[in-house]
XYZ file of C-alpha atoms in Angstrom:
379
model
C -18.327 -13.202 -12.735
C -18.967 -11.993 -16.260
C -17.902 -8.604 -17.542
C -17.752 -6.828 -20.883
C -14.781 -4.546 -21.372
C -12.934 -2.509 -23.949
C -9.529 -4.072 -24.556
C -6.560 -1.894 -25.436
C -2.855 -2.635 -25.579
C -0.061 -0.196 -24.708
C 3.221 -1.755 -25.742
C 2.890 -5.259 -24.314
C 0.477 -4.224 -21.570
C -3.173 -5.289 -21.892
C -5.712 -2.916 -20.357
C -9.411 -3.598 -19.789
C -11.758 -0.637 -19.339
C -15.193 -1.411 -17.992
C -17.815 -0.587 -15.357
C -18.170 -2.661 -12.203
C -20.529 -2.023 -9.315
C -19.229 -1.355 -5.831
C -20.265 -4.784 -4.519
C -18.284 -6.620 -7.206
C -15.099 -4.659 -6.597
C -15.433 -4.807 -2.805
C -16.017 -8.563 -2.717
C -13.427 -9.526 -5.315
C -10.424 -7.324 -4.578
C -7.757 -6.614 -1.998
C -5.249 -3.860 -1.252
C -1.648 -4.950 -0.730
C -0.518 -3.280 2.512
C 3.178 -3.039 3.260
C 4.106 -5.298 6.158
C 0.880 -7.318 5.899
C 1.519 -8.875 2.497
C 4.891 -9.863 1.001
C 3.947 -7.896 -2.124
C 2.578 -4.936 -0.164
C 3.456 -1.352 -1.092
C 0.536 0.737 0.172
C -0.235 2.220 3.575
C -3.102 1.125 5.821
C -6.375 2.985 5.409
C -6.525 6.544 6.672
C -9.719 6.378 8.744
C -10.356 10.128 8.596
C -10.063 10.143 4.800
C -12.303 7.070 4.552
C -14.965 8.672 6.752
C -14.938 11.846 4.654
C -15.552 9.803 1.494
C -18.362 7.897 3.228
C -20.103 11.156 4.153
C -19.834 12.385 0.569
C -21.037 9.046 -0.792
C -24.284 9.269 1.159
C -25.293 12.254 -0.997
C -24.865 10.397 -4.319
C -28.454 9.213 -4.523
C -29.667 12.804 -4.178
C -27.388 13.775 -7.075
C -25.110 15.914 -4.915
C -21.909 13.909 -5.500
C -20.281 11.721 -8.143
C -17.171 9.550 -8.306
C -16.134 9.699 -11.986
C -12.431 8.887 -11.557
C -11.567 5.313 -12.459
C -10.708 2.696 -9.910
C -7.493 1.012 -11.097
C -7.167 -2.719 -10.488
C -4.520 -5.286 -11.263
C -5.169 -8.895 -12.209
C -2.740 -11.715 -13.005
C -2.580 -12.687 -16.649
C -2.965 -16.354 -15.679
C -6.344 -15.524 -14.151
C -7.825 -14.239 -17.400
C -5.795 -16.224 -19.941
C -8.130 -18.230 -22.151
C -11.087 -16.461 -20.506
C -11.198 -13.393 -22.758
C -13.521 -13.807 -25.713
C -13.867 -11.211 -28.475
C -17.346 -9.907 -29.136
C -18.484 -9.654 -32.736
C -21.068 -6.914 -33.182
C -22.888 -5.692 -36.259
C -22.810 -1.975 -35.551
C -19.415 -1.068 -36.845
C -17.450 -1.741 -33.666
C -14.263 -3.699 -34.250
C -14.312 -7.167 -32.659
C -10.886 -6.327 -31.282
C -12.281 -3.524 -29.150
C -14.879 -5.295 -27.008
C -14.297 -8.521 -25.089
C -16.123 -10.714 -22.610
C -14.253 -11.910 -19.532
C -15.409 -14.796 -17.346
C -14.009 -15.051 -13.807
C -14.848 -17.347 -10.902
C -17.225 -15.845 -8.352
C -16.220 -15.288 -4.744
C -12.472 -15.139 -5.348
C -10.069 -12.266 -4.739
C -9.340 -11.749 -8.400
C -8.224 -8.111 -8.286
C -5.663 -5.971 -6.503
C -6.591 -2.331 -5.899
C -3.784 -0.182 -7.306
C -5.595 3.138 -6.973
C -8.837 3.765 -5.126
C -8.613 1.874 -1.836
C -10.018 4.819 0.149
C -12.856 5.363 -2.322
C -13.841 1.704 -2.170
C -13.615 1.584 1.634
C -15.518 4.868 2.035
C -18.237 3.852 -0.412
C -18.575 0.456 1.284
C -18.995 2.130 4.657
C -21.711 4.338 3.210
C -23.347 1.304 1.560
C -23.829 -0.255 4.983
C -26.204 2.638 5.658
C -27.699 3.084 2.183
C -27.761 -0.370 0.560
C -28.494 1.098 -2.868
C -24.854 2.161 -3.036
C -23.736 -1.469 -3.402
C -25.027 -1.273 -6.978
C -23.222 2.015 -7.703
C -21.445 1.685 -11.099
C -17.791 2.693 -11.011
C -15.484 3.341 -13.941
C -12.830 0.652 -13.682
C -9.483 0.151 -15.392
C -7.994 -3.324 -15.080
C -4.314 -3.916 -15.825
C -3.656 -7.482 -16.962
C -0.287 -8.116 -15.301
C 2.091 -10.607 -16.994
C 3.702 -13.314 -14.878
C 6.423 -12.058 -12.547
C 5.823 -8.442 -13.573
C 3.921 -7.054 -10.599
C 6.434 -4.231 -10.504
C 4.177 -2.662 -13.163
C 1.668 -2.019 -10.392
C 4.317 -0.197 -8.374
C 5.154 2.013 -11.338
C 1.506 2.941 -11.904
C 0.867 3.571 -8.195
C 3.973 5.749 -7.900
C 3.176 7.725 -11.058
C -0.316 8.527 -9.792
C 0.500 9.287 -6.190
C 3.847 11.066 -6.446
C 2.635 13.555 -9.051
C -1.102 14.121 -9.227
C -1.980 13.388 -5.603
C 1.265 14.288 -3.832
C 1.022 11.373 -1.414
C 3.919 9.660 0.315
C 5.311 6.854 -1.807
C 8.251 5.791 0.348
C 6.944 2.236 0.601
C 7.189 1.898 -3.177
C 10.971 2.257 -2.859
C 11.019 -0.603 -0.378
C 8.619 -2.780 -2.328
C 10.534 -2.264 -5.565
C 13.652 -3.793 -4.008
C 11.617 -6.448 -2.211
C 10.067 -7.575 -5.502
C 13.549 -8.563 -6.641
C 13.774 -10.982 -3.745
C 10.308 -12.362 -4.543
C 11.254 -13.064 -8.154
C 8.989 -10.387 -9.639
C 11.810 -8.653 -11.438
C 15.418 -9.447 -12.237
C 18.181 -8.757 -9.761
C 20.509 -6.131 -11.154
C 23.575 -7.042 -9.132
C 24.415 -6.957 -5.443
C 23.944 -3.202 -5.468
C 20.179 -3.708 -5.302
C 20.483 -5.757 -2.113
C 22.562 -2.984 -0.572
C 20.021 -0.398 -1.715
C 17.169 -2.393 -0.192
C 18.880 -2.568 3.222
C 19.806 1.127 3.103
C 16.265 2.208 2.221
C 14.698 -0.168 4.750
C 16.972 1.129 7.534
C 16.149 4.705 6.505
C 12.437 3.912 6.594
C 12.716 2.424 10.094
C 14.577 5.490 11.348
C 12.100 7.843 9.704
C 8.850 6.183 10.752
C 9.274 3.331 13.225
C 11.628 4.687 15.894
C 9.748 7.250 17.944
C 12.823 8.509 19.818
C 15.009 8.768 16.731
C 16.345 12.179 15.698
C 15.540 10.960 12.186
C 11.801 10.650 12.806
C 10.097 12.396 9.856
C 13.481 13.855 8.872
C 14.084 11.910 5.638
C 12.219 12.986 2.503
C 11.095 9.919 0.546
C 8.721 11.561 -1.929
C 9.675 12.720 -5.402
C 8.852 16.195 -6.672
C 6.981 17.377 -3.580
C 8.039 20.801 -2.338
C 5.680 21.000 0.618
C 6.891 17.983 2.561
C 8.374 17.021 5.893
C 12.102 16.289 6.107
C 15.552 17.827 6.001
C 17.452 15.422 3.707
C 16.320 13.332 0.728
C 16.304 9.538 0.759
C 18.812 9.425 -2.118
C 21.681 11.254 -0.335
C 20.845 9.666 3.023
C 20.774 6.074 1.736
C 23.903 6.697 -0.348
C 25.715 7.974 2.737
C 24.976 4.844 4.768
C 25.857 2.353 2.008
C 29.365 1.817 3.518
C 27.679 0.740 6.765
C 25.447 -1.603 4.754
C 28.455 -3.213 3.070
C 30.101 -3.607 6.456
C 26.948 -5.311 7.797
C 26.853 -7.641 4.762
C 30.416 -8.875 5.328
C 30.342 -12.660 5.474
C 26.611 -12.842 4.635
C 25.743 -15.267 1.832
C 22.075 -15.887 2.660
C 20.040 -13.138 0.998
C 16.553 -14.215 2.041
C 14.198 -11.348 2.812
C 14.039 -12.072 6.549
C 17.846 -12.007 6.770
C 18.079 -8.664 4.973
C 15.274 -7.194 7.084
C 17.104 -8.284 10.233
C 20.283 -6.584 8.998
C 18.314 -3.413 8.218
C 16.774 -3.420 11.702
C 20.179 -3.829 13.385
C 21.694 -1.129 11.155
C 18.881 1.302 11.987
C 19.403 0.655 15.701
C 23.167 1.215 15.416
C 22.686 4.452 13.469
C 20.073 5.617 15.963
C 22.402 4.930 18.912
C 25.213 6.832 17.208
C 23.020 9.852 16.561
C 21.844 9.882 20.180
C 25.497 10.517 21.035
C 25.684 13.213 18.344
C 22.581 14.872 19.791
C 24.011 14.815 23.304
C 27.099 16.639 21.994
C 25.395 19.217 19.777
C 21.926 19.376 21.295
C 21.193 22.910 20.051
C 21.194 21.574 16.466
C 18.049 19.567 17.183
C 14.633 20.839 18.172
C 11.533 18.793 18.940
C 8.445 20.424 17.535
C 5.207 19.687 15.726
C 4.384 20.929 12.249
C 1.218 20.580 10.188
C 0.949 19.861 6.463
C -2.425 19.230 4.819
C -4.025 18.977 8.285
C -1.659 16.149 9.269
C 0.541 16.489 12.348
C 4.235 15.565 12.213
C 6.672 15.443 15.116
C 10.198 16.388 14.068
C 13.587 16.512 15.803
C 15.574 18.629 13.376
C 16.344 22.286 12.668
C 16.639 23.158 8.997
C 19.101 26.006 9.657
C 21.818 23.567 10.778
C 24.013 21.402 8.546
C 24.305 18.480 10.947
C 21.399 16.482 9.478
C 22.048 17.566 5.920
C 24.450 16.025 3.422
C 27.615 17.286 5.118
C 26.759 16.063 8.602
C 25.258 12.743 7.520
C 28.266 11.789 5.389
C 30.846 12.875 7.948
C 29.142 11.207 10.920
C 28.513 8.016 8.936
C 32.142 7.831 7.811
C 33.357 8.121 11.400
C 30.902 5.429 12.523
C 32.129 3.202 9.684
C 35.792 3.634 10.646
C 35.522 2.809 14.357
C 35.387 -0.680 15.862
C 32.621 -0.026 18.379
C 30.196 2.581 19.679
C 32.429 3.489 22.627
C 35.223 4.653 20.332
C 32.654 6.563 18.256
C 31.350 8.257 21.407
C 34.860 9.312 22.433
C 35.523 10.883 19.012
C 32.264 12.847 19.078
C 32.277 13.923 22.711
C 35.915 15.069 22.571
C 35.376 17.209 19.470
C 36.067 20.918 19.823
C 33.198 21.747 17.456
C 30.209 23.497 18.991
C 26.583 23.612 17.896
C 27.210 27.083 16.468
C 29.816 25.629 14.111
C 27.034 23.612 12.448
C 24.733 26.577 11.914
C 23.893 27.658 8.372
C 26.687 29.852 7.001
C 29.051 28.725 9.740
C 32.244 26.698 9.802
C 30.708 23.703 7.996
C 29.292 25.754 5.111
C 30.153 24.595 1.594
C 31.499 21.192 2.632
C 29.205 19.265 0.295
C 31.647 17.317 -1.905
C 33.884 14.351 -1.224
C 36.772 16.609 -0.242
C 34.339 18.692 1.796
C 33.232 15.639 3.743
C 36.881 14.844 4.543
C 37.346 18.382 5.825
C 34.215 18.031 7.950
C 35.569 14.786 9.433
C 38.862 16.516 10.295
C 36.972 19.294 12.025
C 34.859 16.820 14.007
C 37.917 14.829 15.043
C 39.819 17.912 16.206
C 39.879 17.792 19.990
C 39.221 20.647 22.338
C 42.292 22.065 24.095
C 41.264 20.745 27.499
C 40.686 17.278 26.084
C 43.938 17.289 24.122
C 45.888 18.271 27.224
C 44.353 15.476 29.297
C 44.726 12.803 26.611
C 48.067 10.947 26.540
C 49.996 11.193 23.291
C 49.662 8.146 21.020
C 53.417 8.391 20.493
């Protein structure tokens, strides 16, 4: 493969700007999907979105549609090192501006950072109208230094969490995972704890259909119109004590070990909150909401504090303190608090600081009169 590109440098980052046809990009690139690739950080293709692009693409030849926005690709520096040659021209263009790049044919040289749906949609349309395989596409190629793939995460997150308003929760997971894969330096044990906390939160939010936390945790930054009742930052911070408890005695920090701990932690948290739901069922409400034509099933009510900062911290602290789930269940089920006590403006209002969380725990642990009378004194 031979391409001519404009080379620019931002800081230490080399950037190639060029035009590649659809066939070249499609045959020589891949998208890193979370869970399918150890470096994955993107979601699988949205078939509906892909089909919509394909329909639009079929009108390009008639001049009814264009795709001017650049496809953004990543390529390893080792792949292009010693393969970039400066072009010397006689028409006033600096030889430092234009370069020739020679790459082996038939290899997956590029990673799609932005544009996977456009490429997939255009390729689907090209199966019908073969002329589209030669469609020229503006292409920006980031030349990624060794062990610095985290740059791709930063670019993907910047694009999708601001301009496009897409979910970027997997970037949080991938960013921590890249530490374990040697792509960026480990900044202390705190990052391992953060990875487990975020991974457990992700499992509760997306992978456990019966969880009261399904679609309840807000992972995106700066998006007002989003699903969820509590942000990932306060939620993951609240469960860090449980993470540290799970890490006790663990010295093997391989990715599969940490993922196993995150899975077990998510299951334990889910079991605990099933007990919480059975006690204060009116605080939870299964319903479906729609945002940008996408359906979300939720199990929370935003006018209750139980799944907000106060409830999450108090419940987590109690779970941390007990030796097993049976003791936790007894504390919750014997509480004199009612669902109405959790309602907005009610008894739990304003308990949002460290001292407030302690007060909330005291209120939860206070037993109803009938329970207190039937429970033998510890003295």
